[in-house]
Coordinates of C-alpha atoms and ligand atoms in Angstrom, one line a residue:
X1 CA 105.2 -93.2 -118.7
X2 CA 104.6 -91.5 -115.5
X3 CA 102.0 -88.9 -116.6
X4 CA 104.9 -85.8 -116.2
X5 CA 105.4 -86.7 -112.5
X6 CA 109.4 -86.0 -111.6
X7 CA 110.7 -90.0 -111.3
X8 CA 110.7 -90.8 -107.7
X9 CA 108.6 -88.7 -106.3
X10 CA 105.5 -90.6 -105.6
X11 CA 105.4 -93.9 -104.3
X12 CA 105.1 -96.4 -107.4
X13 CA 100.9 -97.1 -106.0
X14 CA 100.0 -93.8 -106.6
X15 CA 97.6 -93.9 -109.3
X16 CA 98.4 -91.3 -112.4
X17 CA 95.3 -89.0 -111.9
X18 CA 96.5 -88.4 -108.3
X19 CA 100.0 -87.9 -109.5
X20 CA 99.0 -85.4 -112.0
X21 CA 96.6 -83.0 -109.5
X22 CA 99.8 -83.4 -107.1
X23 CA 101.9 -82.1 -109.6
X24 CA 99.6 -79.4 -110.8
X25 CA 99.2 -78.4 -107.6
X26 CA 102.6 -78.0 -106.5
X27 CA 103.2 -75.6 -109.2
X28 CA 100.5 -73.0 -107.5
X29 CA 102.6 -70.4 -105.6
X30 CA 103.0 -71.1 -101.9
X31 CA 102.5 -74.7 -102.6
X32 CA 104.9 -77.0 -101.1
X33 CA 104.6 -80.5 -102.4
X34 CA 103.2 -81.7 -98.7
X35 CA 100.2 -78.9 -99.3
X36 CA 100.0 -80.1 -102.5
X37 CA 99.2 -83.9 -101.5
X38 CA 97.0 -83.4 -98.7
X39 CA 95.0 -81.0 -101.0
X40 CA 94.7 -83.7 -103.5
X41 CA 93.8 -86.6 -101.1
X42 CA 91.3 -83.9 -99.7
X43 CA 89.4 -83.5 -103.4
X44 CA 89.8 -87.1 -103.4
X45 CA 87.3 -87.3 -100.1
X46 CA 84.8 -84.2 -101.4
X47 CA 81.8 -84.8 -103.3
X48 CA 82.0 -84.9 -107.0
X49 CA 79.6 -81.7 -107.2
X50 CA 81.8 -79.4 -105.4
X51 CA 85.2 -81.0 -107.1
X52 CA 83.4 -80.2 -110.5
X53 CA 82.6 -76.4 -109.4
X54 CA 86.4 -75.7 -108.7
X55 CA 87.2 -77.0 -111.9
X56 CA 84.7 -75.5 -113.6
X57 CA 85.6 -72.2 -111.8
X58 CA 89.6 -72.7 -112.9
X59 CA 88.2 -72.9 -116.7
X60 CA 85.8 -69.7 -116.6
X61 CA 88.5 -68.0 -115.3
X62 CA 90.3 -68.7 -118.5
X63 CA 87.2 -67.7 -120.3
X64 CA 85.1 -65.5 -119.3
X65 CA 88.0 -63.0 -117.9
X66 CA 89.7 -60.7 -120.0
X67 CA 91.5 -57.0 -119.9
X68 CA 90.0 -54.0 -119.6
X69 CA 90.5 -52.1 -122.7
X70 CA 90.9 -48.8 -120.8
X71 CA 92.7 -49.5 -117.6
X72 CA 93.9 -53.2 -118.2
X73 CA 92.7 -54.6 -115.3
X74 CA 91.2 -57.9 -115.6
X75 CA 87.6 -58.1 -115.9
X76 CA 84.7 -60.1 -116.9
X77 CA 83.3 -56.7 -118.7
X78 CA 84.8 -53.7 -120.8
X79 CA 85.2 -51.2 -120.1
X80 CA 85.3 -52.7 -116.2
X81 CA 83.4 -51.6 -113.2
X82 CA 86.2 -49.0 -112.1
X83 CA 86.7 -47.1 -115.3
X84 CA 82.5 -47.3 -115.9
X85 CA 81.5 -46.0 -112.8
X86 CA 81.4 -42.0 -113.5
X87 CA 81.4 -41.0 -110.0
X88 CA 85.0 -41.9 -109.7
X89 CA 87.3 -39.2 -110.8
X90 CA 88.1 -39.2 -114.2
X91 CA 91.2 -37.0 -113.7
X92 CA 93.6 -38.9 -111.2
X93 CA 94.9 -42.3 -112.7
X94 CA 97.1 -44.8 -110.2
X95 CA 99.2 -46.6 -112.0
X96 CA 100.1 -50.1 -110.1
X97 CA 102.4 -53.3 -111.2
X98 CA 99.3 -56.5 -111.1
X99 CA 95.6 -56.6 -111.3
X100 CA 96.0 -57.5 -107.5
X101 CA 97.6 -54.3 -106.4
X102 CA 94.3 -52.3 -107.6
X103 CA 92.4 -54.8 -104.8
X104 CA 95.2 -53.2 -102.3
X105 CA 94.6 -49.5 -103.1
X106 CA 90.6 -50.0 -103.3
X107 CA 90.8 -51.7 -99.3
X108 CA 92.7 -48.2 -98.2
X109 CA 89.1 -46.9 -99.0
X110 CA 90.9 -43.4 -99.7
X111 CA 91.4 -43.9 -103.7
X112 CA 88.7 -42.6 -106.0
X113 CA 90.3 -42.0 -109.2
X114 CA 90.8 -44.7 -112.1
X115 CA 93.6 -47.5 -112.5
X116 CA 95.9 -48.1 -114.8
X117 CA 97.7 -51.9 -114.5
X118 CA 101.1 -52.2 -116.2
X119 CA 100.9 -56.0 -116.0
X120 CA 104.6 -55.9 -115.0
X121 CA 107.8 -53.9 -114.1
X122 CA 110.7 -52.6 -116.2
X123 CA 113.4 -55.2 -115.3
X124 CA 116.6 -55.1 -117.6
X125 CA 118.1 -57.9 -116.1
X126 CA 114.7 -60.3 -116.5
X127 CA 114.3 -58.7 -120.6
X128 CA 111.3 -56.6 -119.7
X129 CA 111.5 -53.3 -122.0
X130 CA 108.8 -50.9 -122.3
X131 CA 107.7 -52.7 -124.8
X132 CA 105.8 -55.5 -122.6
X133 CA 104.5 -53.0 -120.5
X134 CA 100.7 -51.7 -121.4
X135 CA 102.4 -48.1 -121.4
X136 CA 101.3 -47.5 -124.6
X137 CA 98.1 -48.4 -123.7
X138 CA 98.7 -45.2 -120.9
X139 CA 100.1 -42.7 -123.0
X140 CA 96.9 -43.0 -125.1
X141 CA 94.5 -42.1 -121.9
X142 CA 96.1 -39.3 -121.7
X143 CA 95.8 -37.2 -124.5
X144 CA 92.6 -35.7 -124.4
X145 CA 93.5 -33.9 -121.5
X146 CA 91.6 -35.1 -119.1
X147 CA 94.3 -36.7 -116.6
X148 CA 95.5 -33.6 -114.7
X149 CA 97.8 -36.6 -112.0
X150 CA 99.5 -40.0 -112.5
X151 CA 100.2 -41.7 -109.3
X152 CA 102.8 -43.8 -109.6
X153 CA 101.8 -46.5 -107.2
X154 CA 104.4 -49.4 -108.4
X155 CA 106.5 -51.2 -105.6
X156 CA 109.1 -49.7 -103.4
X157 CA 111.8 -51.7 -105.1
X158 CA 114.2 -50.9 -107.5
X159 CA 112.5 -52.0 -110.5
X160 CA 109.6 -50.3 -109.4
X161 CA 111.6 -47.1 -108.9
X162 CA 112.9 -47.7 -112.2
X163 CA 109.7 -47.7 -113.9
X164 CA 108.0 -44.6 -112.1
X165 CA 110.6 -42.7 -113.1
X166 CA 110.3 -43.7 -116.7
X167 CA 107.2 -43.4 -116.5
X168 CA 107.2 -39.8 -115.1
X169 CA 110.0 -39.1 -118.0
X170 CA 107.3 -39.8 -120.6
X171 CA 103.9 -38.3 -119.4
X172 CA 105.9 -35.1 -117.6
X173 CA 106.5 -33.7 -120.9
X174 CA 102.5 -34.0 -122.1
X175 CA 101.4 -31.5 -119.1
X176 CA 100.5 -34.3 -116.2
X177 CA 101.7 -34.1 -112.9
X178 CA 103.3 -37.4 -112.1
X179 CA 103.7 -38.3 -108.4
X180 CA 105.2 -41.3 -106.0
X181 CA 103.4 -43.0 -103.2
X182 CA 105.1 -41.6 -100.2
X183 CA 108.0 -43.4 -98.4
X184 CA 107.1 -44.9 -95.2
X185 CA 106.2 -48.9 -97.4
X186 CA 108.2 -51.2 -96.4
X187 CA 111.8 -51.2 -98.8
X188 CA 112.0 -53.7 -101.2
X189 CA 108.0 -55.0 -99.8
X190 CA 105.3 -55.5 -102.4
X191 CA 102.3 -53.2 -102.6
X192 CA 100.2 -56.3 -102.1
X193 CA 100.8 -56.9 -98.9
X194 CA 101.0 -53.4 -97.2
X195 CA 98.9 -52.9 -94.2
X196 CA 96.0 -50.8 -95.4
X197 CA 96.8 -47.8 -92.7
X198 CA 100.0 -47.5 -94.3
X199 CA 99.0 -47.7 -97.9
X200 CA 96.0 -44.7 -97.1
X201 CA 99.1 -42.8 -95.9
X202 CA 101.6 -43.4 -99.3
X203 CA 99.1 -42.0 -101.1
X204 CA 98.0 -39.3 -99.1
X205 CA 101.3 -38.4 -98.8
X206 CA 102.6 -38.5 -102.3
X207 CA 105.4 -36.3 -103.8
X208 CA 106.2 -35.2 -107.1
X209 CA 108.5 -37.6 -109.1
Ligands
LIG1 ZN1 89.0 -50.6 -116.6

């Protein structure tokens, strides 16, 4: 009756299509429901062209964007521009949690090696296995040989501790060197939002697993 809009939240005027966008927005992350209505009443005011190209840009992204069959990354081509481009080196691979975590190792300016996205973390307590991990998808990059290092580039956090040593457990035994951005992140901080400076450094300064 009320369009999926939580029973007393809006005042009983506001019209359904308002209601909905308010809802819909609020479930963005970093969203609060105030954001979330003063976005709304702003696309109210905008003119229909631009409120058209955001939704048209929310439904390409669902489109036109898929994974990279090499490195997983999303892309709107595949292989992607990273794993296509031959002047990157073809024998170091960074392994990182999220798409977005590739966009914070590529503004250190320091990486030149390939990706490899894991589109999440091992987390026993949350029922991720290595199963829902693309680490298949890694093991079979590396068998022609061609890898000589596997940066393990996931978060400084437990699970992402977790995971680089797993992962290290698996690809030590096939000949690669597996290594660990250096401490100095923040604890328990997401890759994401390291400071460039200090992201350069963890990966200059990585150790063996
Ligand atoms: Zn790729």
């Amino acid at each position: 009756m009320n369009e999926g809009a939580p029973a007393g939240r809006r005042p009983p005027s506001t019209a359904p299509p308002v209601a909905r966008l308010i809802e819909a927005l609020h479930k963005l992350p970093g969203i609060g429901p105030k954001s979330a209505q003063r976005l709304t009443y702003y696309l109210l005011r905008v003119p229909e062209a631009e409120a058209r190209a955001l939704a048209q840009a929310i439904v390409e992204l669902k489109e036109k964007i898929i994974l990279c069959s090499v490195c997983q990354n999303v892309t709107e081509e595949d292989p992607c521009g990273i794993c296509s481009d031959g002047r990157r080196d073809q024998s170091t691979i960074c392994v990182v949690e999220e798409p977005l975590d590739t966009l914070a190792v590529e503004r250190t300016g320091g990486y030149r090696g390939l990706y490899h996205v894991l589109h999440g973390v091992l987390s026993p307590m949350e029922g991720v296995g290595p199963d829902d991990l693309k680490l298949n998808e890694l093991v079979a990059r590396l068998r022609n040989g061609s890898v000589k290092e596997v940066i393990m580039a996931t978060n400084p956090n437990l699970e992402g501790e977790a995971t680089a040593m797993y992962v290290s457990r698996l690809l030590v035994p096939m000949g690669v060197r597996v290594t660990r951005l250096a401490r100095g992140l923040p604890a328990g901080a997401d890759l994401e939002y390291a400071d460039d400076v200090t992201l350069a450094r963890a990966i200059e300064h990585r150790q063996e697993v």
